[in-house]
Amino acid sequence: MQLIPCPWCGDRDEVEFHYGGQAHLVHPADPDALSDEEWAGYLFLRDNPAGWFAERWSHAAGCRRWFNVLRHTVTHEVYGAYLPGEPVPVIAS
Amino acid sequence: MALAEPPGHPASLWRNPEPRRTYDVVIVGAGGHGLATAYYLAKNHGIEDVAVIERGWLAGGNMARNTAIIRSNYLWDESAALYEHAMKLWEGLSEELDYDVLFSQRGVLNLAHSLQDVRDGVRRVEANRLQGVDAEWLTPEQVKEFCPVVNVSPKARYPVLGATLQRRAGIARHDHVAWAYARAADALGVDLIQNCEVTGITVRGDRVTGVETDRGPVTAGRVALAVAGHSTLLAEMAGLRLPVQSHPLQALVSELLEPVLPCVVMSNAVHVYVSQAHKGELVLGAGVDQYNSYGRRGGFHVIQQQMAAALELFPAFARARVLRTWGGVVDVSPDASPIVGRTPVDGLYLNCGWGTGGFKATPGAGWVYAHTIAHDRPHPLNEPYSLERFTTGALIDEHGAAAVAH
């Protein structure tokens, strides 16, 4: 089981969390202006990298707040959590 | 359960040729779907200048990791038609390929535990009858008769209120399926190339011209992807984004037991599916781990949950010991239905998004994918499964409808 670092509650078992998929999706500014292809992209196309992935988690069985986590999809290593609205952390090499 | 003759050593069933520099068709991925596609390309369409290129070893991905359940009792017409086509092919497959795939039509029960489950099950039985798919509704007493080991006590935490039964459904031996297709495709002239990783897809203008591999470039008139959980990574090499997410899917087996479970039992509400393999181990699976991953492993709490669900249905299994658990990477699409068809790149074809349910479709998927590649247009059965459906909105929403949650 992965330990997910909730920014408010600290490290907790993954079972306490709900996964929200890719972070930093932006709702279209002018939805009426979108073509069908652009709507399809907004609704259905998500990044699916084998590597570092900025994703949303919700501490569903805890403080119930949403936040973002930078996590590696092959090793499951967690680089860290950060608040919604903050930029993706830069990974120090 | 009758035991079949042990199979021949797999290495003797096909050649292991060096890749040639050019082929008419390159199929990426030597899993069940890729091998079946190669076989039907050669057999049905006379296209024998085909290479199946595999990064690892033949059938070492999800083909080696699935729970081998075969059924066609899906809700929607598009799904039932495709899976029933596969079912009919399964019924003649050992004879067709001259190799026993140990297809055992022992029946699949989908249990209902709530009034809504009952309504959904009865609806699906009626839909299946209209679709020409065999389906029956069983009362709890009939469930007990068909599968005595299931706990149908009304005192159970999730009592069994009935079940759908597809008698023609069952299991097959997954390795034999892969080896049978591989041997037959090889005999028709298809090159099966293992330990050869595709590192790039070459596109000139709007047209695919071949692939780059770690054993050199291979030019090809047509390139067909059949790489399941790694589909988005491969498609990206040709500049395509796919509406697919990769998740871990886990399964497990018990130690070998005497015959105890005569059929396949699935339960959506408590969320587990169980069968007993030919050798005697109980094979159990459930749903995907929630997060994106290519790690081929998942959390142990998912295993715990599926064991708890299994014990709810089969208290007798409490003393069975887990022998082995494992995980694979599955490609989940937004409507839990596959994507099989052309792409915006001419000559590049796509077979992905099968998620947790690709094994049962193996012969049918290969059949329609080969047709699509040979004619550069989909077979009527996979026409609804185009990539464009996410733009047009003509989704085939099998989430929940397919008799099991994804």
Coordinates of C-alpha atoms in Angstrom, one line a residue:
Chain A
M1 CA 0.0 0.0 0.0
Q2 CA 1.2 3.5 -0.8
L3 CA 1.6 6.2 1.8
I4 CA -0.1 9.4 0.5
P5 CA 1.1 12.6 2.1
C6 CA -2.0 14.7 2.9
P7 CA -0.8 18.3 3.2
W8 CA -3.1 18.7 6.3
C9 CA -3.0 15.3 8.0
G10 CA 0.4 13.9 7.1
D11 CA 1.3 10.5 5.6
R12 CA -1.7 8.2 5.6
D13 CA -2.5 4.8 4.0
E14 CA -3.8 4.9 0.5
V15 CA -7.1 3.3 1.5
E16 CA -8.1 6.6 3.1
F17 CA -7.9 8.4 -0.2
H18 CA -9.9 8.8 -3.4
Y19 CA -8.0 9.2 -6.6
G20 CA -8.8 12.0 -8.9
G21 CA -6.6 11.5 -12.0
Q22 CA -4.6 14.1 -13.8
A23 CA -4.2 17.4 -12.1
H24 CA -4.1 20.9 -13.6
L25 CA -6.9 20.4 -16.0
V26 CA -8.4 23.7 -17.0
H27 CA -12.1 24.1 -17.7
P28 CA -12.6 25.7 -21.1
A29 CA -12.9 29.5 -20.8
D30 CA -15.5 29.7 -23.5
P31 CA -17.3 26.3 -23.7
D32 CA -19.7 27.5 -26.4
A33 CA -16.8 28.1 -28.8
L34 CA -15.4 24.6 -28.6
S35 CA -15.6 22.2 -31.5
D36 CA -16.7 18.6 -31.0
E37 CA -13.0 17.5 -31.1
E38 CA -12.0 20.1 -28.5
W39 CA -14.9 18.9 -26.2
A40 CA -13.8 15.3 -26.7
G41 CA -10.3 16.4 -25.7
Y42 CA -11.5 18.2 -22.6
L43 CA -13.8 15.3 -21.5
F44 CA -11.8 12.2 -22.4
L45 CA -8.1 12.9 -23.2
R46 CA -5.7 12.7 -20.2
D47 CA -2.0 12.3 -19.9
N48 CA -1.0 8.7 -19.1
P49 CA 2.8 8.8 -18.7
A50 CA 5.1 6.0 -17.5
G51 CA 7.0 8.3 -15.1
W52 CA 6.3 11.3 -13.0
F53 CA 2.6 12.3 -12.9
A54 CA 0.9 15.2 -11.3
E55 CA -2.4 13.9 -10.0
R56 CA -5.3 14.8 -7.7
W57 CA -6.1 12.9 -4.5
S58 CA -8.8 13.5 -2.0
H59 CA -8.5 12.5 1.7
A60 CA -11.9 11.0 1.6
A61 CA -11.7 9.2 5.0
G62 CA -9.9 12.1 6.7
C63 CA -10.1 15.8 6.2
R64 CA -11.9 15.3 2.9
R65 CA -9.9 18.0 1.1
W66 CA -8.4 17.7 -2.4
F67 CA -4.7 18.3 -3.1
N68 CA -2.1 17.3 -5.7
V69 CA 0.6 14.7 -5.6
L70 CA 3.6 14.2 -7.8
R71 CA 4.0 10.5 -8.0
H72 CA 5.9 8.1 -10.3
T73 CA 3.6 5.7 -12.2
V74 CA 6.3 2.9 -12.5
T75 CA 8.1 3.0 -9.2
H76 CA 5.1 4.4 -7.2
E77 CA 7.6 6.8 -5.5
V78 CA 5.9 9.9 -4.2
Y79 CA 7.9 13.1 -4.6
G80 CA 5.5 15.2 -2.6
A81 CA 2.1 16.8 -2.2
Y82 CA 1.2 20.4 -2.9
L83 CA -1.9 22.5 -2.8
P84 CA -4.3 23.1 -5.7
G85 CA -3.3 26.3 -7.5
E86 CA 0.4 25.8 -6.8
P87 CA 2.7 24.8 -9.7
V88 CA 4.0 21.3 -10.2
P89 CA 7.2 20.9 -8.1
V90 CA 10.4 20.8 -10.0
I91 CA 12.2 17.5 -9.2
A92 CA 15.7 18.1 -8.0
S93 CA 18.1 15.9 -10.0
Chain B
M1 CA -12.7 -32.3 -15.3
A2 CA -10.7 -34.5 -17.7
L3 CA -7.0 -33.8 -17.9
A4 CA -5.7 -33.2 -21.4
E5 CA -2.3 -34.4 -22.7
P6 CA 0.5 -32.1 -21.5
P7 CA 1.5 -29.6 -24.2
G8 CA 4.7 -29.8 -26.2
H9 CA 7.5 -27.5 -25.2
P10 CA 6.6 -24.0 -26.4
A11 CA 9.9 -23.3 -28.0
S12 CA 9.3 -26.1 -30.5
L13 CA 6.0 -24.8 -31.6
W14 CA 7.3 -21.9 -33.7
R15 CA 10.5 -20.6 -35.4
N16 CA 12.3 -17.7 -33.8
P17 CA 13.5 -15.8 -36.9
E18 CA 15.6 -12.7 -37.1
P19 CA 13.5 -9.7 -38.1
R20 CA 13.6 -9.0 -41.8
R21 CA 14.0 -5.4 -42.9
T22 CA 10.6 -5.1 -44.4
Y23 CA 7.1 -6.5 -44.0
D24 CA 3.7 -5.9 -45.4
V25 CA 2.2 -5.7 -41.9
V26 CA 3.9 -5.3 -38.6
I27 CA 1.8 -6.1 -35.5
V28 CA 3.2 -4.7 -32.3
G29 CA 2.6 -7.0 -29.3
A30 CA 2.6 -10.8 -29.2
G31 CA -0.2 -11.2 -26.7
G32 CA -3.3 -13.1 -27.5
H33 CA -4.8 -10.3 -29.6
G34 CA -1.7 -9.7 -31.6
L35 CA -1.2 -13.5 -32.3
A36 CA -4.8 -14.0 -33.2
T37 CA -4.7 -11.0 -35.5
A38 CA -1.6 -12.4 -37.3
Y39 CA -3.3 -15.8 -37.7
Y40 CA -6.5 -14.4 -39.2
L41 CA -4.6 -12.0 -41.4
A42 CA -2.9 -15.0 -43.0
K43 CA -5.8 -17.4 -42.8
N44 CA -8.8 -15.2 -43.7
H45 CA -7.1 -12.6 -45.9
G46 CA -4.1 -14.3 -47.4
I47 CA -1.7 -11.7 -46.0
E48 CA 1.3 -13.8 -44.8
D49 CA 4.1 -11.2 -45.0
V50 CA 3.5 -10.3 -41.4
A51 CA 5.8 -9.8 -38.4
V52 CA 4.6 -9.8 -34.8
I53 CA 7.1 -7.8 -32.8
E54 CA 7.3 -8.3 -29.0
R55 CA 9.3 -6.5 -26.5
G56 CA 9.4 -9.4 -24.0
W57 CA 8.5 -12.9 -24.5
L58 CA 5.4 -14.3 -26.3
A59 CA 2.2 -14.0 -24.3
G60 CA 4.1 -12.7 -21.2
G61 CA 1.9 -9.7 -20.6
N62 CA -1.8 -9.7 -19.7
M63 CA -2.2 -12.9 -21.7
A64 CA -0.2 -14.6 -18.8
R65 CA -2.0 -12.7 -16.1
N66 CA -5.7 -12.9 -16.8
T67 CA -8.3 -15.1 -15.1
A68 CA -9.2 -16.8 -18.3
I69 CA -13.0 -16.2 -18.1
I70 CA -14.9 -16.3 -21.3
R71 CA -18.5 -15.1 -21.7
S72 CA -20.6 -13.0 -24.0
N73 CA -23.5 -11.9 -21.8
Y74 CA -23.0 -8.2 -22.2
L75 CA -25.9 -5.7 -22.2
W76 CA -25.5 -3.6 -25.2
D77 CA -26.1 -4.9 -28.8
E78 CA -22.6 -3.8 -30.0
S79 CA -20.9 -5.6 -27.2
A80 CA -23.0 -8.8 -27.3
A81 CA -22.4 -9.1 -31.0
L82 CA -18.7 -8.8 -30.7
Y83 CA -18.3 -11.1 -27.7
E84 CA -20.7 -13.6 -29.1
H85 CA -18.7 -13.7 -32.3
A86 CA -15.7 -14.5 -30.2
M87 CA -17.7 -17.1 -28.3
K88 CA -18.6 -18.9 -31.5
L89 CA -14.9 -18.9 -32.5
W90 CA -14.0 -20.3 -29.0
E91 CA -16.4 -23.1 -29.6
G92 CA -14.4 -24.3 -32.6
L93 CA -11.0 -23.1 -31.7
S94 CA -9.2 -26.2 -30.6
E95 CA -10.3 -27.9 -33.8
E96 CA -9.5 -24.8 -36.0
L97 CA -5.9 -24.5 -34.5
D98 CA -5.4 -28.3 -34.0
Y99 CA -4.3 -27.7 -30.5
D100 CA -6.4 -28.2 -27.3
V101 CA -7.0 -24.8 -25.7
L102 CA -8.9 -26.6 -22.9
F103 CA -12.1 -24.5 -23.5
S104 CA -14.5 -25.6 -20.8
Q105 CA -18.1 -24.4 -21.1
R106 CA -18.9 -24.9 -17.5
G107 CA -21.2 -21.8 -17.2
V108 CA -20.9 -18.4 -15.7
L109 CA -23.1 -17.2 -12.8
N110 CA -23.5 -13.5 -12.2
L111 CA -25.0 -13.2 -8.8
A112 CA -27.6 -10.6 -7.7
H113 CA -27.5 -9.3 -4.1
S114 CA -30.0 -6.4 -4.2
L115 CA -33.3 -5.6 -5.9
Q116 CA -31.4 -3.4 -8.4
D117 CA -29.0 -6.3 -9.1
V118 CA -32.1 -8.5 -9.8
R119 CA -33.6 -5.9 -12.2
D120 CA -30.3 -5.4 -14.0
G121 CA -29.8 -9.2 -14.3
V122 CA -33.3 -9.9 -15.6
R123 CA -33.0 -7.0 -18.0
R124 CA -29.6 -8.4 -19.3
V125 CA -31.1 -11.9 -19.6
E126 CA -33.9 -10.5 -21.8
A127 CA -31.5 -8.4 -23.8
N128 CA -29.2 -11.4 -24.4
R129 CA -32.1 -13.6 -25.6
L130 CA -33.0 -10.9 -28.2
Q131 CA -29.3 -10.8 -29.2
G132 CA -29.2 -14.5 -29.7
V133 CA -26.9 -15.0 -26.6
D134 CA -27.9 -17.9 -24.3
A135 CA -29.0 -16.6 -20.9
E136 CA -31.2 -17.8 -18.0
W137 CA -32.4 -16.3 -14.8
L138 CA -31.9 -18.6 -11.7
T139 CA -33.6 -18.4 -8.4
P140 CA -31.4 -18.7 -5.2
E141 CA -32.5 -22.4 -5.0
Q142 CA -31.5 -23.0 -8.6
V143 CA -28.2 -21.2 -7.9
K144 CA -27.6 -23.6 -5.1
E145 CA -28.4 -26.6 -7.3
F146 CA -26.1 -25.4 -10.1
C147 CA -23.2 -24.4 -7.7
P148 CA -23.6 -26.1 -4.3
V149 CA -20.6 -24.4 -2.7
V150 CA -22.2 -20.9 -3.0
N151 CA -23.7 -19.6 0.3
V152 CA -27.3 -18.7 -0.5
S153 CA -28.4 -18.3 3.2
P154 CA -30.7 -15.3 3.6
K155 CA -28.6 -14.4 6.7
A156 CA -25.6 -13.7 4.5
R157 CA -24.3 -10.1 4.7
Y158 CA -25.1 -9.8 0.9
P159 CA -27.7 -12.6 0.4
V160 CA -28.0 -14.2 -3.1
L161 CA -31.3 -13.1 -4.6
G162 CA -30.8 -14.8 -7.9
A163 CA -28.3 -15.0 -10.7
T164 CA -27.9 -14.9 -14.4
L165 CA -26.5 -18.0 -16.0
Q166 CA -24.8 -18.3 -19.4
R167 CA -24.2 -22.0 -19.8
R168 CA -22.0 -21.6 -22.9
A169 CA -19.6 -19.4 -21.0
G170 CA -16.6 -20.8 -19.1
I171 CA -12.8 -20.7 -19.1
A172 CA -9.9 -21.7 -21.3
R173 CA -6.2 -22.3 -20.7
H174 CA -4.6 -19.0 -21.5
D175 CA -1.1 -20.2 -22.4
H176 CA -2.5 -22.8 -24.7
V177 CA -4.5 -20.2 -26.5
A178 CA -1.4 -18.1 -27.2
W179 CA 0.7 -21.1 -28.2
A180 CA -2.0 -22.4 -30.5
Y181 CA -2.4 -19.1 -32.3
A182 CA 1.4 -18.7 -32.4
R183 CA 2.0 -22.1 -33.9
A184 CA -0.7 -21.7 -36.5
A185 CA 0.4 -18.2 -37.5
D186 CA 4.0 -19.4 -37.7
A187 CA 3.0 -22.3 -39.9
L188 CA 1.3 -19.8 -42.3
G189 CA 4.6 -17.9 -42.6
V190 CA 4.2 -15.2 -40.0
D191 CA 7.4 -14.1 -38.2
L192 CA 7.1 -14.1 -34.4
I193 CA 9.9 -11.9 -33.1
Q194 CA 10.5 -11.8 -29.4
N195 CA 12.9 -9.7 -27.4
C196 CA 12.6 -6.9 -29.8
E197 CA 11.3 -3.5 -28.5
V198 CA 9.6 -1.0 -30.7
T199 CA 11.2 2.3 -29.9
G200 CA 9.5 4.5 -32.5
I201 CA 6.9 4.6 -35.2
T202 CA 7.9 6.3 -38.4
V203 CA 5.3 8.4 -40.2
R204 CA 5.9 10.2 -43.5
G205 CA 3.2 12.8 -44.2
D206 CA 0.0 11.3 -43.0
R207 CA 1.2 7.7 -43.6
V208 CA 3.0 5.2 -41.4
T209 CA 6.1 3.7 -43.0
G210 CA 7.4 1.3 -40.4
V211 CA 8.8 1.0 -36.9
E212 CA 12.1 1.6 -35.2
T213 CA 13.3 -1.2 -32.9
D214 CA 16.2 -2.0 -30.7
R215 CA 17.2 -4.4 -33.4
G216 CA 17.1 -1.9 -36.2
P217 CA 14.4 -0.3 -38.3
V218 CA 11.6 -2.3 -40.0
T219 CA 9.7 -0.8 -42.8
A220 CA 6.0 -1.8 -43.2
G221 CA 3.0 -0.8 -45.3
R222 CA 0.8 -1.2 -42.2
V223 CA 1.4 -1.1 -38.5
A224 CA -1.1 -2.5 -36.0
L225 CA -0.9 -1.9 -32.3
A226 CA -2.0 -4.6 -29.9
V227 CA -0.2 -3.6 -26.7
A228 CA -2.9 -3.3 -24.1
G229 CA -1.7 -1.3 -21.1
H230 CA 1.1 0.4 -23.1
S231 CA -1.1 1.6 -25.9
T232 CA -0.9 5.3 -25.0
L233 CA 2.9 5.2 -25.0
L234 CA 3.1 3.5 -28.4
A235 CA 0.4 5.8 -30.0
E236 CA 2.4 8.8 -28.7
M237 CA 5.3 7.6 -30.9
A238 CA 3.0 8.4 -33.9
G239 CA 1.8 11.7 -32.4
L240 CA -1.6 10.3 -31.2
R241 CA -3.2 10.9 -27.9
L242 CA -5.7 8.2 -26.8
P243 CA -8.6 8.4 -24.3
V244 CA -7.1 5.5 -22.3
Q245 CA -5.6 5.3 -18.8
S246 CA -3.3 2.5 -17.5
H247 CA -4.2 0.9 -14.2
P248 CA -2.9 -2.1 -12.2
L249 CA -5.3 -5.2 -12.3
Q250 CA -4.5 -7.9 -9.8
A251 CA -5.5 -11.6 -9.5
L252 CA -4.5 -14.5 -7.3
V253 CA -4.6 -18.2 -7.1
S254 CA -5.0 -20.6 -4.2
E255 CA -3.1 -23.8 -3.7
L256 CA -4.4 -26.8 -5.6
L257 CA -7.7 -28.2 -4.4
E258 CA -9.9 -31.1 -5.2
P259 CA -12.7 -30.1 -7.6
V260 CA -15.1 -27.9 -5.6
L261 CA -16.3 -25.1 -7.8
P262 CA -18.1 -26.5 -10.9
C263 CA -18.6 -23.1 -12.7
V264 CA -17.4 -19.5 -12.8
V265 CA -19.0 -17.3 -10.2
M266 CA -19.0 -13.5 -10.5
S267 CA -20.5 -10.9 -8.2
N268 CA -20.7 -7.3 -9.0
A269 CA -21.9 -6.1 -5.6
V270 CA -19.3 -7.9 -3.4
H271 CA -16.9 -7.6 -6.4
V272 CA -15.0 -10.7 -7.0
Y273 CA -14.9 -13.4 -9.7
V274 CA -13.8 -16.9 -9.0
S275 CA -13.3 -20.1 -11.0
Q276 CA -11.3 -23.3 -10.5
A277 CA -8.6 -23.9 -13.0
H278 CA -8.1 -27.2 -14.7
K279 CA -5.2 -28.0 -12.4
G280 CA -7.3 -27.3 -9.3
E281 CA -6.3 -23.9 -8.0
L282 CA -9.0 -21.3 -7.3
V283 CA -8.5 -18.3 -9.5
L284 CA -9.8 -15.0 -8.2
G285 CA -9.9 -11.5 -9.5
A286 CA -11.7 -8.2 -8.8
G287 CA -11.4 -4.6 -10.0
V288 CA -8.5 -2.3 -10.9
D289 CA -6.4 -0.4 -8.4
Q290 CA -7.6 3.2 -8.5
Y291 CA -4.5 5.0 -9.5
N292 CA -2.6 5.2 -12.8
S293 CA 0.4 2.8 -12.9
Y294 CA 2.6 0.8 -15.2
G295 CA 4.2 -1.0 -12.2
R296 CA 2.6 -4.4 -12.8
R297 CA 1.7 -4.6 -9.2
G298 CA -1.0 -3.2 -6.9
G299 CA -1.9 -2.7 -3.3
F300 CA -2.4 -5.6 -1.0
H301 CA -5.6 -4.1 0.4
V302 CA -7.2 -4.8 -3.0
I303 CA -6.3 -8.5 -2.6
Q304 CA -7.7 -8.4 1.0
Q305 CA -11.0 -6.9 -0.3
Q306 CA -11.4 -9.5 -2.9
M307 CA -10.7 -12.3 -0.5
A308 CA -13.2 -10.9 1.9
A309 CA -15.8 -10.8 -0.9
A310 CA -15.0 -14.4 -1.9
L311 CA -15.4 -15.6 1.7
E312 CA -18.8 -13.9 1.9
L313 CA -19.9 -16.1 -1.0
F314 CA -17.9 -19.2 -0.2
P315 CA -17.3 -19.6 3.5
A316 CA -15.8 -23.0 2.7
F317 CA -12.8 -21.2 1.1
A318 CA -11.7 -19.7 4.5
R319 CA -9.0 -22.4 4.9
A320 CA -7.7 -22.2 1.3
R321 CA -4.3 -20.6 1.3
V322 CA -3.2 -18.0 -1.3
L323 CA -0.4 -19.4 -3.4
R324 CA 0.5 -16.4 -5.5
T325 CA -0.8 -12.9 -6.4
W326 CA 0.2 -10.8 -9.3
G327 CA -0.7 -7.7 -11.3
G328 CA -0.8 -6.5 -14.9
V329 CA -1.3 -3.2 -16.6
V330 CA -4.7 -2.7 -18.2
D331 CA -5.9 0.0 -20.6
V332 CA -9.2 1.5 -19.4
S333 CA -11.3 3.6 -21.8
P334 CA -13.9 6.2 -20.7
D335 CA -16.9 3.9 -21.6
A336 CA -15.2 0.6 -20.6
S337 CA -15.4 -0.6 -24.2
P338 CA -12.5 -1.2 -26.5
I339 CA -11.2 0.9 -29.4
V340 CA -10.6 -1.2 -32.5
G341 CA -10.1 0.5 -35.8
R342 CA -8.3 3.0 -38.0
T343 CA -6.4 6.1 -36.7
P344 CA -5.8 9.5 -38.2
V345 CA -2.5 8.1 -39.4
D346 CA -3.0 6.1 -42.7
G347 CA -1.9 2.5 -42.3
L348 CA -1.7 2.7 -38.5
Y349 CA -4.3 0.7 -36.7
L350 CA -5.4 0.5 -33.1
N351 CA -6.7 -2.3 -30.9
C352 CA -6.8 -1.1 -27.2
G353 CA -9.0 -0.1 -24.4
W354 CA -10.1 -3.7 -23.5
G355 CA -9.4 -2.9 -19.9
T356 CA -10.1 -5.8 -17.6
G357 CA -11.9 -7.9 -20.2
G358 CA -9.7 -8.6 -23.3
F359 CA -9.0 -12.3 -22.9
K360 CA -12.5 -13.5 -23.6
A361 CA -12.5 -11.5 -26.9
T362 CA -9.2 -12.9 -28.2
P363 CA -10.5 -14.8 -31.2
G364 CA -13.2 -12.2 -32.1
A365 CA -10.8 -9.2 -31.6
G366 CA -8.2 -10.9 -33.8
W367 CA -10.9 -11.7 -36.4
V368 CA -12.2 -8.1 -36.7
Y369 CA -8.8 -6.4 -36.3
A370 CA -7.4 -8.5 -39.2
H371 CA -10.3 -7.6 -41.3
T372 CA -9.8 -3.9 -40.5
I373 CA -6.1 -4.1 -41.4
A374 CA -6.7 -6.1 -44.6
H375 CA -9.4 -3.9 -46.0
D376 CA -8.5 -0.5 -44.4
R377 CA -12.0 -0.3 -43.0
P378 CA -13.6 -1.9 -40.0
H379 CA -15.5 -5.1 -40.0
P380 CA -19.2 -4.4 -39.2
L381 CA -18.7 -5.8 -35.7
N382 CA -16.0 -3.3 -34.8
E383 CA -17.4 -0.3 -36.7
P384 CA -19.0 1.1 -33.5
Y385 CA -15.7 0.7 -31.7
S386 CA -14.0 3.6 -33.5
L387 CA -11.8 6.2 -31.9
E388 CA -14.2 8.8 -33.3
R389 CA -17.0 7.7 -31.0
F390 CA -15.5 9.9 -28.2
T391 CA -16.0 12.9 -30.5
T392 CA -19.4 12.0 -31.9
G393 CA -20.7 10.9 -28.5
A394 CA -21.8 7.4 -29.7
L395 CA -20.3 5.7 -26.6
I396 CA -20.9 2.0 -25.8
D397 CA -21.3 2.5 -22.1
E398 CA -20.6 -0.9 -20.5
H399 CA -19.7 0.6 -17.1
G400 CA -21.7 -1.6 -14.8
A401 CA -23.8 -2.8 -17.6
A402 CA -21.3 -5.5 -18.6
A403 CA -22.3 -7.7 -15.6
V404 CA -19.1 -6.6 -13.7
A405 CA -17.7 -3.3 -12.6
H406 CA -14.5 -2.2 -14.3

